[in-house]
mmCIF file with all atom_site columns, C-alpha atoms in Angstrom:
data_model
loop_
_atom_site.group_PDB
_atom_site.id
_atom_site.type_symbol
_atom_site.label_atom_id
_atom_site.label_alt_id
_atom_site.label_comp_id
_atom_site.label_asym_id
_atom_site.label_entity_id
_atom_site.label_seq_id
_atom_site.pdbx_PDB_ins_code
_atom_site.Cartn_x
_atom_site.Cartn_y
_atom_site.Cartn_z
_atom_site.occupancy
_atom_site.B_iso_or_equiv
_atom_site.pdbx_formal_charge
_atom_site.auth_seq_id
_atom_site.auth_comp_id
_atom_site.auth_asym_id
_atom_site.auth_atom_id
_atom_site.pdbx_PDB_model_num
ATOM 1   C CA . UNK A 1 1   ? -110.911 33.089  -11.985 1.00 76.00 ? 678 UNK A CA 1
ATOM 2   C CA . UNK A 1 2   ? -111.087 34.479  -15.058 1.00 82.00 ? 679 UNK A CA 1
ATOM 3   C CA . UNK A 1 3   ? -107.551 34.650  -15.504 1.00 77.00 ? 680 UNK A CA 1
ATOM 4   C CA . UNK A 1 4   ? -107.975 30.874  -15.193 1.00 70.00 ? 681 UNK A CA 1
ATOM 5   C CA . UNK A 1 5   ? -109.660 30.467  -17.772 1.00 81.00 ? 682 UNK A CA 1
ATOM 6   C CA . UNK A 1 6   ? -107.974 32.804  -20.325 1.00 82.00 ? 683 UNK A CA 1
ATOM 7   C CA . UNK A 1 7   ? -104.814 31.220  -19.804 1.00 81.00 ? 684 UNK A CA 1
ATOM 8   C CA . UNK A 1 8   ? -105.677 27.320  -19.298 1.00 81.00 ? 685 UNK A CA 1
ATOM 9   C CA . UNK A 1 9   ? -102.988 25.901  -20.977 1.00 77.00 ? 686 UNK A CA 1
ATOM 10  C CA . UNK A 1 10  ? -100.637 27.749  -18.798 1.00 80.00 ? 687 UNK A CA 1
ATOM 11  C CA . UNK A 1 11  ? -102.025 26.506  -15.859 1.00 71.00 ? 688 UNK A CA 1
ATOM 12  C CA . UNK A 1 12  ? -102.247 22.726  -17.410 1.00 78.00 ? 689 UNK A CA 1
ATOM 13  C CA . UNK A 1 13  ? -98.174  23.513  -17.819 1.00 84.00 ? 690 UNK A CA 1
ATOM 14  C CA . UNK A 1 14  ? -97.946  24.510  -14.555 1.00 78.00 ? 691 UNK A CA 1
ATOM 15  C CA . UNK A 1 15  ? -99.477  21.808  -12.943 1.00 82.00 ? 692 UNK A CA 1
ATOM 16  C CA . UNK A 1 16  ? -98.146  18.629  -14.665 1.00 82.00 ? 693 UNK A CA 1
ATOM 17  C CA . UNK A 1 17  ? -94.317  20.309  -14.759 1.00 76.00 ? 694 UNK A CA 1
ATOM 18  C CA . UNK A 1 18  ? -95.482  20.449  -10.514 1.00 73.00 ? 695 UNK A CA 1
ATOM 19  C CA . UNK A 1 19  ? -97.005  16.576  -10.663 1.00 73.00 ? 696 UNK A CA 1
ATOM 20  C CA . UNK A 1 20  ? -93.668  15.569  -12.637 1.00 71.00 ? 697 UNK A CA 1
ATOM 21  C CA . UNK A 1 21  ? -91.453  16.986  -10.469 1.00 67.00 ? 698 UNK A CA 1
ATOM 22  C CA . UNK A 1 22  ? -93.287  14.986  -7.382  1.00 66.00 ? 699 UNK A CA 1
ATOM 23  C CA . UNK A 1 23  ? -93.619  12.029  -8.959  1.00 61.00 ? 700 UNK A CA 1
ATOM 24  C CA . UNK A 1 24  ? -89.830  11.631  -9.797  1.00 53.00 ? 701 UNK A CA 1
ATOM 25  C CA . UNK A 1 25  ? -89.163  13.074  -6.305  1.00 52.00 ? 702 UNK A CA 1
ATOM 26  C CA . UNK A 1 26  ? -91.718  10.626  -4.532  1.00 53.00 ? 703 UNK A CA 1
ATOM 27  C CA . UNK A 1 27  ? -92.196  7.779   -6.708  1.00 47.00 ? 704 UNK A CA 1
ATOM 28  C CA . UNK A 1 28  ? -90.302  7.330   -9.981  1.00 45.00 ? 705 UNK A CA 1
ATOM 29  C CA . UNK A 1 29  ? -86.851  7.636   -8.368  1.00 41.00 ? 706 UNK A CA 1
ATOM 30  C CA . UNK A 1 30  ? -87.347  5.313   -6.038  1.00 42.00 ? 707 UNK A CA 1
ATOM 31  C CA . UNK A 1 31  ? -84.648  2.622   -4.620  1.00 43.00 ? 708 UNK A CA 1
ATOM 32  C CA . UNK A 1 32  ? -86.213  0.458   -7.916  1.00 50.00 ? 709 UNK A CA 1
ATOM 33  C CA . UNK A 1 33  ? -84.715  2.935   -10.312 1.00 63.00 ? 710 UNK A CA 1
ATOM 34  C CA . UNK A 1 34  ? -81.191  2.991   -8.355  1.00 88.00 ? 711 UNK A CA 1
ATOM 35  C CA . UNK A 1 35  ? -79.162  6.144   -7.543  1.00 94.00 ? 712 UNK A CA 1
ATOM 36  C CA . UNK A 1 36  ? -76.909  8.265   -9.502  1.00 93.00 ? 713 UNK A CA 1
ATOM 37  C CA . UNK A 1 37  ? -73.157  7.747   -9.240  1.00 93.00 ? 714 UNK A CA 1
ATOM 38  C CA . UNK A 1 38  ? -72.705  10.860  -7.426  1.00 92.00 ? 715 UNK A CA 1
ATOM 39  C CA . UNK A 1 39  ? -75.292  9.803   -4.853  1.00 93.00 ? 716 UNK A CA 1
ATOM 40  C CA . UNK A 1 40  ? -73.649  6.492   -4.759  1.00 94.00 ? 717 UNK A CA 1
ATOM 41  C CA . UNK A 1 41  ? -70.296  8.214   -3.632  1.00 94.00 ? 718 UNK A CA 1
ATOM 42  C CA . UNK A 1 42  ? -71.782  10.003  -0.833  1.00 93.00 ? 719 UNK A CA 1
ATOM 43  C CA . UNK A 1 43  ? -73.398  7.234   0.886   1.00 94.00 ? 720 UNK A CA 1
ATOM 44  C CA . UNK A 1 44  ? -69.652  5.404   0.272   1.00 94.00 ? 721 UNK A CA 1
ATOM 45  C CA . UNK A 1 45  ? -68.585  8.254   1.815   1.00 94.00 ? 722 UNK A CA 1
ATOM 46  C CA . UNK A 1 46  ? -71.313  10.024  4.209   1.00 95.00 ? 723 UNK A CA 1
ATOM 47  C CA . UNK A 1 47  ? -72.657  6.312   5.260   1.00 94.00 ? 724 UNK A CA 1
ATOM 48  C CA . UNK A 1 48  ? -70.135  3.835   4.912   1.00 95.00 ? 725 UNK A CA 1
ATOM 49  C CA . UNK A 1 49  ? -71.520  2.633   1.978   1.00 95.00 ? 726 UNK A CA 1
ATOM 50  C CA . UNK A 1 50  ? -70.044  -0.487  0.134   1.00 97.00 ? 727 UNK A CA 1
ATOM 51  C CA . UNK A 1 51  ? -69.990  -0.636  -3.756  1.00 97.00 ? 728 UNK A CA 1
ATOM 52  C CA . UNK A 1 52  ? -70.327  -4.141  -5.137  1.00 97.00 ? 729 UNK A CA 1
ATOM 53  C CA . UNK A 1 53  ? -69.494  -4.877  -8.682  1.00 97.00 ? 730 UNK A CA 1
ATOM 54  C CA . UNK A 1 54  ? -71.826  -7.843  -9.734  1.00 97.00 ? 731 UNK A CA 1
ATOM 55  C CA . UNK A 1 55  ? -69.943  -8.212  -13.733 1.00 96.00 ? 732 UNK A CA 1
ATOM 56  C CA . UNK A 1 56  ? -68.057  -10.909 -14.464 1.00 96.00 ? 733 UNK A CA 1
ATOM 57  C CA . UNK A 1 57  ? -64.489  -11.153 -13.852 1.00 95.00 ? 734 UNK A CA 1
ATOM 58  C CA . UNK A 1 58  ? -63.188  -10.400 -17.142 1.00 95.00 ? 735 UNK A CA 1
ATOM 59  C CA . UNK A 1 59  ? -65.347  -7.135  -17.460 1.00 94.00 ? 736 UNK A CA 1
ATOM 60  C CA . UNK A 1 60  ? -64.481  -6.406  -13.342 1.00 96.00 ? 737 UNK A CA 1
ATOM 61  C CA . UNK A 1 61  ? -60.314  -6.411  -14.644 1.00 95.00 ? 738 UNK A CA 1
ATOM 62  C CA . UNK A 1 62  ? -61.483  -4.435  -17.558 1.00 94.00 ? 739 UNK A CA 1
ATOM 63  C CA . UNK A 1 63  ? -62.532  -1.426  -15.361 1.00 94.00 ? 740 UNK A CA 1
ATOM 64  C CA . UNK A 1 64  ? -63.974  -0.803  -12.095 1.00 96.00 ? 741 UNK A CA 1
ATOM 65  C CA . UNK A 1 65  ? -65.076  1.555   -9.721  1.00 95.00 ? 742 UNK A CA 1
ATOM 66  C CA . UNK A 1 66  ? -62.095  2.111   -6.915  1.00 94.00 ? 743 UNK A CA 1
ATOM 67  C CA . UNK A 1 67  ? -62.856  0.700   -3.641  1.00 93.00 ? 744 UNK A CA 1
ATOM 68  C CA . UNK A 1 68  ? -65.173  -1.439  -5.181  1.00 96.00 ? 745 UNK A CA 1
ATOM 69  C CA . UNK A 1 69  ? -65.611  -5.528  -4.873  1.00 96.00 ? 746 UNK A CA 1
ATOM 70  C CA . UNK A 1 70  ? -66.106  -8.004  -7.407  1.00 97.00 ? 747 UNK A CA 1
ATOM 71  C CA . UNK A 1 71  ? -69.263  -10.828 -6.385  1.00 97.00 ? 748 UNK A CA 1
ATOM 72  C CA . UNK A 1 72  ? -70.611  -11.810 -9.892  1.00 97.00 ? 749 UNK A CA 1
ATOM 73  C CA . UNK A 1 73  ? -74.234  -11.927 -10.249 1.00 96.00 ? 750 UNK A CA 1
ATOM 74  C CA . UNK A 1 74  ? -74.222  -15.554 -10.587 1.00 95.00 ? 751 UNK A CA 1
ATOM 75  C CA . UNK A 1 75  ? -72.669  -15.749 -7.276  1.00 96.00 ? 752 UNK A CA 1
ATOM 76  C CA . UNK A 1 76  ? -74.145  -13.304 -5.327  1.00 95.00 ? 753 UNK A CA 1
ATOM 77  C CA . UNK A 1 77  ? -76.450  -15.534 -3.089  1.00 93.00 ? 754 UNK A CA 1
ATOM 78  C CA . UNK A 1 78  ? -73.587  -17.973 -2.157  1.00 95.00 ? 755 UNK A CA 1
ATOM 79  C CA . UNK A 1 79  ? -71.770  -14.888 -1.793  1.00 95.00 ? 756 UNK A CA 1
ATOM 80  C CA . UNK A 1 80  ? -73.313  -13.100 1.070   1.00 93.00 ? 757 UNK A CA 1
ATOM 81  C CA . UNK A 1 81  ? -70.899  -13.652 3.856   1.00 94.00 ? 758 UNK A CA 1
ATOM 82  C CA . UNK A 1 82  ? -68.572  -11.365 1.575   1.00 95.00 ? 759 UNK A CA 1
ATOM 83  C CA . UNK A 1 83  ? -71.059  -8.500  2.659   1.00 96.00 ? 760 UNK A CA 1
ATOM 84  C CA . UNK A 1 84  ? -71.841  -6.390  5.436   1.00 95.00 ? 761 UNK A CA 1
ATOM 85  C CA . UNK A 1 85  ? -72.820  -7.959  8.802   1.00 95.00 ? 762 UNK A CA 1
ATOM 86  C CA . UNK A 1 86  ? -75.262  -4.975  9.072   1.00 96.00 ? 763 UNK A CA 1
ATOM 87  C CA . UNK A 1 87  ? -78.095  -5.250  7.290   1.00 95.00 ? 764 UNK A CA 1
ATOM 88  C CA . UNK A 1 88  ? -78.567  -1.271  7.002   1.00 95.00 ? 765 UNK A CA 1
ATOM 89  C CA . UNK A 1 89  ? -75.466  -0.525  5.387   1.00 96.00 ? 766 UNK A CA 1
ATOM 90  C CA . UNK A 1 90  ? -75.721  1.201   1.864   1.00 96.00 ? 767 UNK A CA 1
ATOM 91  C CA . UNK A 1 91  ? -74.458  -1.851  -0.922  1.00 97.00 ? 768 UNK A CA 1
ATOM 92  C CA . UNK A 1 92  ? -74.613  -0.040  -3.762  1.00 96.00 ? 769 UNK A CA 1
ATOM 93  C CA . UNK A 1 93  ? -74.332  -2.555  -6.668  1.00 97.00 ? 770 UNK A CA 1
ATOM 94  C CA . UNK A 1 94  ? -72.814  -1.874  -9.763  1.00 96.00 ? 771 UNK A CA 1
ATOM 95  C CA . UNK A 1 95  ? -72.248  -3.480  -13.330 1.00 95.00 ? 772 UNK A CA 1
ATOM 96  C CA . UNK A 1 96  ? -71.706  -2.241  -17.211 1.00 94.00 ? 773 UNK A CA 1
ATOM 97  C CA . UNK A 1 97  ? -75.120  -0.857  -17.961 1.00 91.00 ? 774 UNK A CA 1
ATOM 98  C CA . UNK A 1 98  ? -77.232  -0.587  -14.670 1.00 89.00 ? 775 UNK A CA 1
ATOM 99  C CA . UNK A 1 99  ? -79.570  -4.105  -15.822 1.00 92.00 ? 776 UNK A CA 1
ATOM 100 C CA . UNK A 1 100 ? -77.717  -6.716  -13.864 1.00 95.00 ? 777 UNK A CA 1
ATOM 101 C CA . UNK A 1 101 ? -77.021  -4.611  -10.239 1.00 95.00 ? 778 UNK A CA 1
ATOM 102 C CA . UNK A 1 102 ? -81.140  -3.772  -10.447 1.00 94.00 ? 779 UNK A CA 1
ATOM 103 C CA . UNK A 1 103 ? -81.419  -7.589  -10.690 1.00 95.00 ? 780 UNK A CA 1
ATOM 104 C CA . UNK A 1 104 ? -79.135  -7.867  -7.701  1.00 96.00 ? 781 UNK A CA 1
ATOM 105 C CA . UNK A 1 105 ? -80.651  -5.045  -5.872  1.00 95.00 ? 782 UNK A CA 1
ATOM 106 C CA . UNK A 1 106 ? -83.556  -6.809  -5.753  1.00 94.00 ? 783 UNK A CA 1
ATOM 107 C CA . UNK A 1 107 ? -82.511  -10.288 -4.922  1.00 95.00 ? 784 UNK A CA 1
ATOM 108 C CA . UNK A 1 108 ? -80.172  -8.268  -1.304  1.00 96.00 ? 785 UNK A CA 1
ATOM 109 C CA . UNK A 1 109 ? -83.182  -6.448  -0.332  1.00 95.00 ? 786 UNK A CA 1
ATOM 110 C CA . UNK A 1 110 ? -85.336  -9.880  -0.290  1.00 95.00 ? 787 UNK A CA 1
ATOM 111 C CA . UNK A 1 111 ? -82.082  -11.142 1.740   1.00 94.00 ? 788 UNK A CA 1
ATOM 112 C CA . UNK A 1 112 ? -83.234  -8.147  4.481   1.00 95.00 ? 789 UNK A CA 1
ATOM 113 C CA . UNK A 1 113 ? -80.803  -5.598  2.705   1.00 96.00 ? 790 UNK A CA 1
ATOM 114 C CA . UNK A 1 114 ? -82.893  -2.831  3.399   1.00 94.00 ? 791 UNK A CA 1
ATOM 115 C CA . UNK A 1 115 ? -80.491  0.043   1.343   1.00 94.00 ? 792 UNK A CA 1
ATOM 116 C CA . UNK A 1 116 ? -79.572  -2.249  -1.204  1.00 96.00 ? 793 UNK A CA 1
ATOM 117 C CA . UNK A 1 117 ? -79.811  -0.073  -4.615  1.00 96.00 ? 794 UNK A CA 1
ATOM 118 C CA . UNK A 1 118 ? -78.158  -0.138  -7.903  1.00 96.00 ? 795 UNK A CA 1
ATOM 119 C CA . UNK A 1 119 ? -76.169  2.365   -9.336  1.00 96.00 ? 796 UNK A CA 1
ATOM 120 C CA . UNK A 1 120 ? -77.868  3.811   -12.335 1.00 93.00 ? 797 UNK A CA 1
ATOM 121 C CA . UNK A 1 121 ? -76.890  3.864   -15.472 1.00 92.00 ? 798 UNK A CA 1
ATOM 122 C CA . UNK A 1 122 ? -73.205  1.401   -13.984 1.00 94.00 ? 799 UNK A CA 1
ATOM 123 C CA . UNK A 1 123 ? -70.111  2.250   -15.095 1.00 94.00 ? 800 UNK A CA 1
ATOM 124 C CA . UNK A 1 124 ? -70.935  4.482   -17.993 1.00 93.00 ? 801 UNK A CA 1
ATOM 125 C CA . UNK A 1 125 ? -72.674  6.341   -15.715 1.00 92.00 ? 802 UNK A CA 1
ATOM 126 C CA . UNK A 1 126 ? -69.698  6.296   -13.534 1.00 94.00 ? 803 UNK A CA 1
ATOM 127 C CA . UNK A 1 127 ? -67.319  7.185   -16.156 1.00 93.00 ? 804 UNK A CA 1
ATOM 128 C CA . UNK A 1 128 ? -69.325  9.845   -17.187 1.00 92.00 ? 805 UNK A CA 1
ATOM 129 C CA . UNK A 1 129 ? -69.271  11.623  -14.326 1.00 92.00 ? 806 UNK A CA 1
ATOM 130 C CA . UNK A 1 130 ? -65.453  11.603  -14.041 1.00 93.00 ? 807 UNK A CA 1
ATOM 131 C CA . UNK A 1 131 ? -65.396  9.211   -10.916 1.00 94.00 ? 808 UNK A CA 1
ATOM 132 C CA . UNK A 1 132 ? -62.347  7.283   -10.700 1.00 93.00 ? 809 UNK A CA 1
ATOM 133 C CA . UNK A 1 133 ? -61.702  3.845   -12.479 1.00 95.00 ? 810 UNK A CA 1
ATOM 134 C CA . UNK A 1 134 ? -59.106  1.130   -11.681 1.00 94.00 ? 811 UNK A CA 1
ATOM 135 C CA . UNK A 1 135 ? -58.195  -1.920  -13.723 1.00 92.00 ? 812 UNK A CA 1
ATOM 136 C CA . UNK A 1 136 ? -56.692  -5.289  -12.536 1.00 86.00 ? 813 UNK A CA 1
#
């Protein structure tokens, strides 16, 4: 105990470096925040995930991920027969910044897309981390 309270501010370090580390594990890196690129390439690859790229067309032939499909955010509701029949699937949504896929993360997983997320951070992110790009 009384090492306690000799070295408080220690144990005040301790414990909200341990309460950060849950919360971003539990709560602030939730499906609402998206997932990284490399997490996005393993549920391509681990889950059969599907990476949709919600830009518009011009930024789409600009750069893209590979594999990926173009359903512009403005079209993404009349759009949904382009996407898997399963529900469960991982659609992993993508655009320049991160901002527009959130949008559209949100709108699939009212449409019963339960694994719906958006890639954060887009195609910086994804360039960033080396992953490869294809144009056209």
């Amino acid at each position: 105990m009384q090492f306690l309270i000799e070295n408080w501010a220690l144990v005040l370090i301790a414990l909200t470096s341990g309460g950060m580390l849950l919360w971003s594990s539990y709560g602030g890196a939730s499906g609402s925040d998206g997932v990284s690129a490399a997490q996005a390439v393993l549920k391509v690859n681990r889950e059969k995930g599907v990476i949709i790229d919600v830009c518009e067309p011009h930024e789409f032939q600009a750069g893209h991920a590979v594999g990926s499909k173009s359903i512009p955010l403005g079209q993404l509701d009349k759009r949904l027969s382009d996407l898997p029949k399963d529900k469960n699937t991982p659609v992993l949504i993508m655009c320049a910044s991160g901002m527009r896929a959130k949008r559209a993360a949100a709108q699939l997983r009212k449409q019963g897309f339960v694994n719906a997320a958006a890639v954060s951070g887009g195609m910086r992110s994804w360039r960033e981390a080396g992953l490869p790009v294809e144009k056209g």
